[in-house]
mmCIF file of C-alpha atoms in Angstrom:
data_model
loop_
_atom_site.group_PDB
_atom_site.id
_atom_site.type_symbol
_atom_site.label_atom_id
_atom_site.label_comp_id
_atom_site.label_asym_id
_atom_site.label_seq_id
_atom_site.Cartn_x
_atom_site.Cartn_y
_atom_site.Cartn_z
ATOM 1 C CA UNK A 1 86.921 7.702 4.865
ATOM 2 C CA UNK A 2 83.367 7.416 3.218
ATOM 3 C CA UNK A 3 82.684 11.021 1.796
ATOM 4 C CA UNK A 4 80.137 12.678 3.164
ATOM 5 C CA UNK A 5 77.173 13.617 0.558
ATOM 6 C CA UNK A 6 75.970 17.485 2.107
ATOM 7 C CA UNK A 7 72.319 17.658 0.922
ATOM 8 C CA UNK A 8 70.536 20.916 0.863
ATOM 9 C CA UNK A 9 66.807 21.015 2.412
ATOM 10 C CA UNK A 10 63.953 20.572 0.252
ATOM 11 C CA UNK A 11 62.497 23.998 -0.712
ATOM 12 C CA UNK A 12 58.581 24.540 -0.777
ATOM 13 C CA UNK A 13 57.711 25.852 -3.485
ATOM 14 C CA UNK A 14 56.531 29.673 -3.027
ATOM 15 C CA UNK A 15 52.844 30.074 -2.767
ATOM 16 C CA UNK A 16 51.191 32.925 -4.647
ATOM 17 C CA UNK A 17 49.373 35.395 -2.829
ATOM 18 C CA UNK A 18 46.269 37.695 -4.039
ATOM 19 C CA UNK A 19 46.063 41.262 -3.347
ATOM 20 C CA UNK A 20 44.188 40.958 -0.503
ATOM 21 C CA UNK A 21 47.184 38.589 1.214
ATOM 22 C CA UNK A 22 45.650 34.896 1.648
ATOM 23 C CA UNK A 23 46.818 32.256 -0.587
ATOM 24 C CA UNK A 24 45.232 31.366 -3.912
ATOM 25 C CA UNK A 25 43.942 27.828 -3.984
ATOM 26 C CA UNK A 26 45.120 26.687 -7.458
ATOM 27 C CA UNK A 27 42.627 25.642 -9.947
ATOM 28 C CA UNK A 28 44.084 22.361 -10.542
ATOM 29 C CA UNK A 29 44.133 20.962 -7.290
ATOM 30 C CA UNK A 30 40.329 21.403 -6.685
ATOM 31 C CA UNK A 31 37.998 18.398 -7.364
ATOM 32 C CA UNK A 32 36.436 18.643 -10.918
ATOM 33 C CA UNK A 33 32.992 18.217 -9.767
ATOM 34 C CA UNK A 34 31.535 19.374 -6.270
ATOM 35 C CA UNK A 35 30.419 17.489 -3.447
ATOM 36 C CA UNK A 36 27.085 18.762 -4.610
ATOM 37 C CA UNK A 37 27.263 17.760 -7.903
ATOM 38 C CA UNK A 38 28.690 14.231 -6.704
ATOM 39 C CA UNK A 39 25.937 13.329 -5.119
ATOM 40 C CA UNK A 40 23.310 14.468 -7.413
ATOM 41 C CA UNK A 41 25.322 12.389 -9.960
ATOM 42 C CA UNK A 42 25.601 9.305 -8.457
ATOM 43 C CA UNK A 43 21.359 9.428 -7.587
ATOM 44 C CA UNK A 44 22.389 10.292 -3.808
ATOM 45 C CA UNK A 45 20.232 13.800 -3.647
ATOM 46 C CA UNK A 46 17.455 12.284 -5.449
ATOM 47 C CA UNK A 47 17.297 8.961 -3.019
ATOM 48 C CA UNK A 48 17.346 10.765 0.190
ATOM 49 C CA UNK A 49 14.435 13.180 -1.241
ATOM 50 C CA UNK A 50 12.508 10.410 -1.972
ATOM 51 C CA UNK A 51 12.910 9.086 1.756
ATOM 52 C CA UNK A 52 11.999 12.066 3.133
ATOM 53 C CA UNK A 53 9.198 12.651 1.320
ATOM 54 C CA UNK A 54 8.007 9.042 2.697
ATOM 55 C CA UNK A 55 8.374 9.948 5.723
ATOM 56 C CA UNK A 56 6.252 12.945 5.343
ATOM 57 C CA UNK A 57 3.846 11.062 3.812
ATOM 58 C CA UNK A 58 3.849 8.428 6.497
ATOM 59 C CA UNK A 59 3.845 9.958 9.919
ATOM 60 C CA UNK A 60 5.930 6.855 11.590
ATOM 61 C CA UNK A 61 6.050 6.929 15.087
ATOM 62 C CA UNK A 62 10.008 6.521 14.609
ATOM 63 C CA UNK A 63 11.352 8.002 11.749
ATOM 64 C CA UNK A 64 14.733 6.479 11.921
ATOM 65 C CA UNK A 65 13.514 2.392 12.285
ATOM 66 C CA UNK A 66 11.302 3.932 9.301
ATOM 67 C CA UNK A 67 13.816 5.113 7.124
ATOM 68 C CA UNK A 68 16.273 2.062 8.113
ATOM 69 C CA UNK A 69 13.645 -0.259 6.708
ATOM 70 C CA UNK A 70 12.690 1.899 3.988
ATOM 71 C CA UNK A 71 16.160 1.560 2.293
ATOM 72 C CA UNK A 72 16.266 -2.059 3.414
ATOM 73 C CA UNK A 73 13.582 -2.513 0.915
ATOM 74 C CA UNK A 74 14.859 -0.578 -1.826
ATOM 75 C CA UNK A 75 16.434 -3.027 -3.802
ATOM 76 C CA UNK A 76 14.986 -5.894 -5.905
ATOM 77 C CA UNK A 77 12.708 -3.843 -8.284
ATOM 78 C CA UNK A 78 13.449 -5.756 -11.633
ATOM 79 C CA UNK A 79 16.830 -7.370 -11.451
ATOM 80 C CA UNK A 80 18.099 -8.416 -14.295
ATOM 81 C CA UNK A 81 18.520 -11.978 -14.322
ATOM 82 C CA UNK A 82 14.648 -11.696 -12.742
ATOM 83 C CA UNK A 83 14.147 -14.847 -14.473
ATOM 84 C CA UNK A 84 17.270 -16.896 -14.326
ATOM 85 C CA UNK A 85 18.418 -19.224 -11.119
ATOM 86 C CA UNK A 86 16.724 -22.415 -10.092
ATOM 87 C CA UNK A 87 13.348 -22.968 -8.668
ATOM 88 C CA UNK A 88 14.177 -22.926 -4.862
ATOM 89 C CA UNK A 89 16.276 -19.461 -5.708
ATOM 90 C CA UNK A 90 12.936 -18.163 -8.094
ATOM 91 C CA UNK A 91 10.423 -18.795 -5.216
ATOM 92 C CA UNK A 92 12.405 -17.085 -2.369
ATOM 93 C CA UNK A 93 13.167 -14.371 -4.769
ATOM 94 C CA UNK A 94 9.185 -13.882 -5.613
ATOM 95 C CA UNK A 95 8.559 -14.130 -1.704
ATOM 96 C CA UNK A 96 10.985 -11.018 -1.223
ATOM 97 C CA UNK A 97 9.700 -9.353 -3.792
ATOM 98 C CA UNK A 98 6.004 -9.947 -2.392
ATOM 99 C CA UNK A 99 7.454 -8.218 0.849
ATOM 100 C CA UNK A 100 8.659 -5.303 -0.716
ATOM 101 C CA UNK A 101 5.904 -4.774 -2.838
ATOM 102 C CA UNK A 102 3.397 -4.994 0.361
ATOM 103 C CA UNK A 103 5.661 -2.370 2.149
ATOM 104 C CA UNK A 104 5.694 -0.130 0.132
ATOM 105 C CA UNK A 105 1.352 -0.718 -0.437
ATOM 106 C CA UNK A 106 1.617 0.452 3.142
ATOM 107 C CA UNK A 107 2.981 3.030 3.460
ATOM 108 C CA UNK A 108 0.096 5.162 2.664
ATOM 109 C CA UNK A 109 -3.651 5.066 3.514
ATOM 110 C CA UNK A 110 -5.922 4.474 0.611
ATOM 111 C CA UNK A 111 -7.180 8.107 0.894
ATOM 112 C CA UNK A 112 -4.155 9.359 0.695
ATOM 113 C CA UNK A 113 -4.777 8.785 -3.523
ATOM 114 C CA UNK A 114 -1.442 10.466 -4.735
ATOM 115 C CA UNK A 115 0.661 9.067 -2.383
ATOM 116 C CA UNK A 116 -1.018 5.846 -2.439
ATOM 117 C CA UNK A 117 -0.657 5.660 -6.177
ATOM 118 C CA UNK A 118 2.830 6.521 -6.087
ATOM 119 C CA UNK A 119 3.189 3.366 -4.001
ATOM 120 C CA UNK A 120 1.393 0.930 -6.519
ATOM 121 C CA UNK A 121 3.499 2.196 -8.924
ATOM 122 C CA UNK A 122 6.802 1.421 -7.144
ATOM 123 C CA UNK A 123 5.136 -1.784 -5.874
ATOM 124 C CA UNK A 124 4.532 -2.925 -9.528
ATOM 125 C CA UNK A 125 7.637 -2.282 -10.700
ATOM 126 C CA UNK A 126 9.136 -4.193 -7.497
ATOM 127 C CA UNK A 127 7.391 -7.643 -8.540
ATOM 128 C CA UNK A 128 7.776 -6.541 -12.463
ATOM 129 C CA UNK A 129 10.176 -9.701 -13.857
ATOM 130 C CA UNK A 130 12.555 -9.471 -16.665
ATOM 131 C CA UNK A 131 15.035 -10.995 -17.846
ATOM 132 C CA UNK A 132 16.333 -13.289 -21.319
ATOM 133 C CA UNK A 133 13.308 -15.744 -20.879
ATOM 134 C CA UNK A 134 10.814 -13.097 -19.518
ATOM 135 C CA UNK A 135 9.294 -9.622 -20.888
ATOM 136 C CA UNK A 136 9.176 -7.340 -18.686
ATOM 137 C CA UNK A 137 5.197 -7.227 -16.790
ATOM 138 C CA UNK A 138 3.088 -8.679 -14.135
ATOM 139 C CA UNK A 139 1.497 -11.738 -14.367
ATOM 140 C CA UNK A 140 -1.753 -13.135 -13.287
ATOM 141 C CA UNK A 141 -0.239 -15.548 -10.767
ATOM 142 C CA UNK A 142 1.970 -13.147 -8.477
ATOM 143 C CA UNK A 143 -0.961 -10.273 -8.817
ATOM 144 C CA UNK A 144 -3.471 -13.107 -7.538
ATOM 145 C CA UNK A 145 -1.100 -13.933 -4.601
ATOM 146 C CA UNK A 146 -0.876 -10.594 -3.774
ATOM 147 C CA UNK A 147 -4.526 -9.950 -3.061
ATOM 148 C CA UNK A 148 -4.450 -12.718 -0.625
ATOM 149 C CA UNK A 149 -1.675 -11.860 1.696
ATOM 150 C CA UNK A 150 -3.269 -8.133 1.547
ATOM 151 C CA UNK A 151 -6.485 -10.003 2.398
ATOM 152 C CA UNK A 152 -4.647 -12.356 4.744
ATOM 153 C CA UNK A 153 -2.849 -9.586 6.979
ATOM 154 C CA UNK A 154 -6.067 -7.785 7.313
ATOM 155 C CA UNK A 155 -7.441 -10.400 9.387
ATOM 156 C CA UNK A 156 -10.643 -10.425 7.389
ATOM 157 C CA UNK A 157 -12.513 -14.000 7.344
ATOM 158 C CA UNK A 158 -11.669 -15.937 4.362
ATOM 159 C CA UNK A 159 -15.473 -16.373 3.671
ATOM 160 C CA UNK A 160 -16.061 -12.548 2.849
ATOM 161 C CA UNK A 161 -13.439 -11.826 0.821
ATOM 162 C CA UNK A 162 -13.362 -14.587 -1.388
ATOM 163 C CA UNK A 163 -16.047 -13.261 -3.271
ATOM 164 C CA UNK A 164 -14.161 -10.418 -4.600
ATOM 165 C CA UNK A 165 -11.257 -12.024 -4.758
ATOM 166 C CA UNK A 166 -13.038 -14.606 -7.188
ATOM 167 C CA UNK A 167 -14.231 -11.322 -9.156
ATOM 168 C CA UNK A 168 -10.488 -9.040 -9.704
ATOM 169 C CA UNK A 169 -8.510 -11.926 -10.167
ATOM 170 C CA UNK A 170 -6.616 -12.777 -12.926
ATOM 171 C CA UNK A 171 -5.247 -16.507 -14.321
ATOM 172 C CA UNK A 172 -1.726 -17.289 -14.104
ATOM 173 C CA UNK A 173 -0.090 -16.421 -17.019
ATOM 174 C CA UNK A 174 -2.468 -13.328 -17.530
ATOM 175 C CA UNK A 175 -0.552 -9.977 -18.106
ATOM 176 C CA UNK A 176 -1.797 -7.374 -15.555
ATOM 177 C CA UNK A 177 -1.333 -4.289 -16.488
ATOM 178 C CA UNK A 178 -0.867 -1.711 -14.086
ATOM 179 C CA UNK A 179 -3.973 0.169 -14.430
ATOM 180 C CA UNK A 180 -5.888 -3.357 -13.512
ATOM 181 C CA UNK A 181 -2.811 -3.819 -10.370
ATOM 182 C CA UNK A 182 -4.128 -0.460 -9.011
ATOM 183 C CA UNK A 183 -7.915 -0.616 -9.071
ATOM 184 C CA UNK A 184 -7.204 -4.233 -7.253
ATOM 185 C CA UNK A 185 -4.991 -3.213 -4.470
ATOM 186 C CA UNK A 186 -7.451 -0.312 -3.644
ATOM 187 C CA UNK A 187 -10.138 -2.176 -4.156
ATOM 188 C CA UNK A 188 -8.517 -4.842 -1.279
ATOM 189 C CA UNK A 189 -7.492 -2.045 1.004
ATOM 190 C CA UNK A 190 -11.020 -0.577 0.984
ATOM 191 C CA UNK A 191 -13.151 -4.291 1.481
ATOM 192 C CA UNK A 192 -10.612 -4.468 4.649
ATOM 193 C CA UNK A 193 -11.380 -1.404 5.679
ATOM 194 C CA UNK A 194 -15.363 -1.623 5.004
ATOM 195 C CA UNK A 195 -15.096 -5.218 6.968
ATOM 196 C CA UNK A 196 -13.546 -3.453 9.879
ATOM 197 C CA UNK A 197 -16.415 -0.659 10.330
ATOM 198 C CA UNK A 198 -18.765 -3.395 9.430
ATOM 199 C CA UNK A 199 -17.233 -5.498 12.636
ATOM 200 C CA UNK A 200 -17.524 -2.475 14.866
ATOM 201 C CA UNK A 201 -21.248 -1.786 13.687
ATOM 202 C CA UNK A 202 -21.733 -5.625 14.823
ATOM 203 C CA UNK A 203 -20.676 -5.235 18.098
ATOM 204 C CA UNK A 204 -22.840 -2.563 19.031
ATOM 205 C CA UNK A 205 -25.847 -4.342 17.973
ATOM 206 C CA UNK A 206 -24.811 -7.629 19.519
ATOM 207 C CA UNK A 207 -26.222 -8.633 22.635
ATOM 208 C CA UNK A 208 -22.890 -9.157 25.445
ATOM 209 C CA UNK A 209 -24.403 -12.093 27.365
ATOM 210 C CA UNK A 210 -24.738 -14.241 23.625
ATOM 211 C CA UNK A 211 -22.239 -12.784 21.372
ATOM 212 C CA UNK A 212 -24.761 -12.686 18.755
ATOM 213 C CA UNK A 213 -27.138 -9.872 17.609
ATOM 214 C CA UNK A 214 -30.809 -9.856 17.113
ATOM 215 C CA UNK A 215 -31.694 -10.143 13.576
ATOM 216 C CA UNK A 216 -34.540 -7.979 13.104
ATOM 217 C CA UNK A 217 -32.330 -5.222 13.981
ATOM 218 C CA UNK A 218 -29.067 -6.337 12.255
ATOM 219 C CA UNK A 219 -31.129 -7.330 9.092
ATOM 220 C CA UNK A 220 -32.639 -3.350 9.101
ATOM 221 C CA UNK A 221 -29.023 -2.191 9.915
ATOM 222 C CA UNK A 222 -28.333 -4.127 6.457
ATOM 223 C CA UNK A 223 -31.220 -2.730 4.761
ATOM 224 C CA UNK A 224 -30.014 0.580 5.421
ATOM 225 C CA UNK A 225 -26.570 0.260 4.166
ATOM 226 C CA UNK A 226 -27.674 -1.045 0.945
ATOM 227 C CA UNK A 227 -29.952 1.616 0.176
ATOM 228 C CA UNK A 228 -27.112 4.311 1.136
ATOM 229 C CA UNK A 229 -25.377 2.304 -1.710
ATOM 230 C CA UNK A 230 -28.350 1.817 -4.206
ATOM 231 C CA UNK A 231 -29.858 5.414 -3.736
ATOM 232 C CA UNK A 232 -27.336 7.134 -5.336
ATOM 233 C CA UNK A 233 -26.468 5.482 -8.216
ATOM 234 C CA UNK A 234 -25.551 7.532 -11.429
ATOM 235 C CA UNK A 235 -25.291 11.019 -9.164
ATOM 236 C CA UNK A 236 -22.106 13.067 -8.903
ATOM 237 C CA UNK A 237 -19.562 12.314 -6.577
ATOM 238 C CA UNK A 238 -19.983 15.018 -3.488
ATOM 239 C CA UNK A 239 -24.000 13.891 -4.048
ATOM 240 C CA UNK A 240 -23.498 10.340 -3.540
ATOM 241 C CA UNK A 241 -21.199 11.109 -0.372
ATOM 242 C CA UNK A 242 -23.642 13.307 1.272
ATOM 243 C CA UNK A 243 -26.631 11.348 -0.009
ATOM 244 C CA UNK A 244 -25.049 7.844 1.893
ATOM 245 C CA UNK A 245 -23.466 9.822 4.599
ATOM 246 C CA UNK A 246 -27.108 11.431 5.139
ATOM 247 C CA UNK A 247 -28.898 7.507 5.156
ATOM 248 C CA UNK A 248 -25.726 6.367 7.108
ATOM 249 C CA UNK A 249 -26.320 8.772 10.074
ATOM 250 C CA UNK A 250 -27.428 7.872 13.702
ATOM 251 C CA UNK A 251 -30.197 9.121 13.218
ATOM 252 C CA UNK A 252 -31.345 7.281 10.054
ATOM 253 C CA UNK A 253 -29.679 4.025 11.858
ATOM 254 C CA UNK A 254 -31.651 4.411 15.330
ATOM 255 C CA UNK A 255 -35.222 5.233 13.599
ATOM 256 C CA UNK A 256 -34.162 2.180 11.556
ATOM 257 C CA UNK A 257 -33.353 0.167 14.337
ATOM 258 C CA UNK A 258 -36.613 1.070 16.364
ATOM 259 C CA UNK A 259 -38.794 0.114 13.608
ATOM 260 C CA UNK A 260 -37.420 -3.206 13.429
ATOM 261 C CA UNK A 261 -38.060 -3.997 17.325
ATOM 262 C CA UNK A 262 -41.418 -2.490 17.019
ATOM 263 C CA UNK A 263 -42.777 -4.422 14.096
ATOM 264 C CA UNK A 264 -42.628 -7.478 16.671
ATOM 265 C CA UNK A 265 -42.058 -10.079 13.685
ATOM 266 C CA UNK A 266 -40.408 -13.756 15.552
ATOM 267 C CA UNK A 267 -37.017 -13.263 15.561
ATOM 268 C CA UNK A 268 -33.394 -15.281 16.011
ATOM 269 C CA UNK A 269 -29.873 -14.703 16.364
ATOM 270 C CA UNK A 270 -27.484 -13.402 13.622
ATOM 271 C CA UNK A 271 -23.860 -14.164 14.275
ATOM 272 C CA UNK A 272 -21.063 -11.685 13.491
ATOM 273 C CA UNK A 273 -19.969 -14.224 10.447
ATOM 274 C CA UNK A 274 -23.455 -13.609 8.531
ATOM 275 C CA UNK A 275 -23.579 -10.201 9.426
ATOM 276 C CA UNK A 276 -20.135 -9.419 8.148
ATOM 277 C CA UNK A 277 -20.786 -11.461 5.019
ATOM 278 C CA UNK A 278 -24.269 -9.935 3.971
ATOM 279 C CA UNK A 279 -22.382 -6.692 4.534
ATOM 280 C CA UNK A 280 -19.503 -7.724 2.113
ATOM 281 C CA UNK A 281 -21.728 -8.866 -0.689
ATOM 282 C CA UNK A 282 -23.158 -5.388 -0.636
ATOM 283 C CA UNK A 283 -19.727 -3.763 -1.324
ATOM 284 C CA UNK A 284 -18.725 -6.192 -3.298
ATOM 285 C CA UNK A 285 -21.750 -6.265 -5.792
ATOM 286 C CA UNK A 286 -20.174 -2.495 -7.051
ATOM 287 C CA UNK A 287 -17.320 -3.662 -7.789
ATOM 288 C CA UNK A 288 -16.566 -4.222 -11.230
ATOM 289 C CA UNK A 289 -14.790 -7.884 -12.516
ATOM 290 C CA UNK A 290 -11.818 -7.916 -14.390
ATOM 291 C CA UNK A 291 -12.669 -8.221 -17.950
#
């Protein structure tokens, strides 16, 4: 007959109790960090601030598609092997990296100038290579390309912003440094914006039955606008704001306008193309070209 091995139950070990009769949690058992400190570790804490500061800054209309595509395009700022793979893998990665970089341009009006700055930053360092075979920079070639699809996506004609875009570009294998990156993407974001009120001036001055505008009045329209620019040349800032904003007004445009039609001088059409163009070359005769 097989002997029968008794066993005694296992016995917990006693917990210790403090005076005031709940258990004390032993030190040992407790995680050497907190969940707190975890995350602040690991770049967690920091991360979501930085979201939610974009979203502040943004306004989306829905915060969560916002957020879900703002860590989307997190990644990619200066990988490491930035300049190793083959050419088919190099292009697509520059094309993501182009993405990123004109997400992130977006995110914040022009106006906005610390916010907006904060993005140039973060979209230089996105299409900032490195690697074994590359220092670590922007280059002429991907800074060029960039001005165009900004140009591109703002639906501005080709025509007017080539100009400028002959005038802040740089050649391929050009370093750009980052002070040159910024004063380009503002200077794109503000010709598309300029184009834009420059489009909606048109259409009030063009006639609905043509499509096309009468020239006496959209040349003194033009007139006007450069001489808001011209007049206050060398002046502080708030005086050359409320010296254009002052030549700029309705009132300035209409007595403008009416002396035009008055003068009865032989006239002819002036399409939106030539108006927007004229009013281009006026912008873009302030801005300064890359050295």
């Amino acid at each position: 007959m097989a002997a029968v091995e008794k066993r005694r139950p296992a016995v917990a070990p006693a917990a210790s109790f403090t005076d005031s009769g709940r258990p004390a949690v032993s030190r040992t058992a407790a995680p050497a960090d907190s969940e707190e400190d975890f995350l602040r570790q690991v770049g967690v804490t920091e991360m979501l601030r930085a979201a939610l500061l974009k979203v502040l800054e943004a306004r989306p209309e829905e915060p969560i598609a916002f957020l879900a595509h703002y860590f989307e395009n997190m990644g990619l700022r200066s990988p490491a092997n930035g300049g190793a793979g083959e050419p088919p893998g190099q292009l697509l990665l520059q094309q993501q990296r182009l993405g990123r970089a004109l997400w992130h341009l977006r995110l914040a009006h022009h106006s906005q100038r610390t916010a907006f700055n904060n993005n140039v930053s973060v979209a230089y360092e996105c299409l900032s290579a490195s690697g074994r075979k590359k220092k670590p920079g922007l280059d002429g070639r991907t800074y060029s390309e960039l001005l165009k699809r900004i140009c591109r996506d703002g639906e501005a004609p080709e025509e007017v912003v080539a100009p400028l875009l002959h005038k802040i570009q740089c050649r391929d294998h050009e370093a750009v440094p980052l002070d040159v990156f910024r004063a380009g993407m503002l200077t794109c974001f503000v010709l598309l914006e300029f184009v834009a009120r420059a489009s909606a001036l048109y259409r009030l001055l063009e006639d609905p039955a043509l499509a096309v505008a009468d020239r006496r009045v959209g040349q003194a329209v033009l007139d006007t606008l450069e001489g808001a620019l011209q007049a206050s040349d060398g002046a502080p800032v708030p005086a050359r704001y409320l010296e254009a904003g002052s030549r700029l007004g309705p009132d300035s445009l209409a007595l403008a306008m009416d002396r035009a039609l008055v003068a009865r001088r032989p006239s002819s059409p002036m399409t939106r193309e030539e108006f927007l163009e004229k009013a281009a070359a006026l912008f873009i005769a302030k801005v300064k070209p890359v050295a």
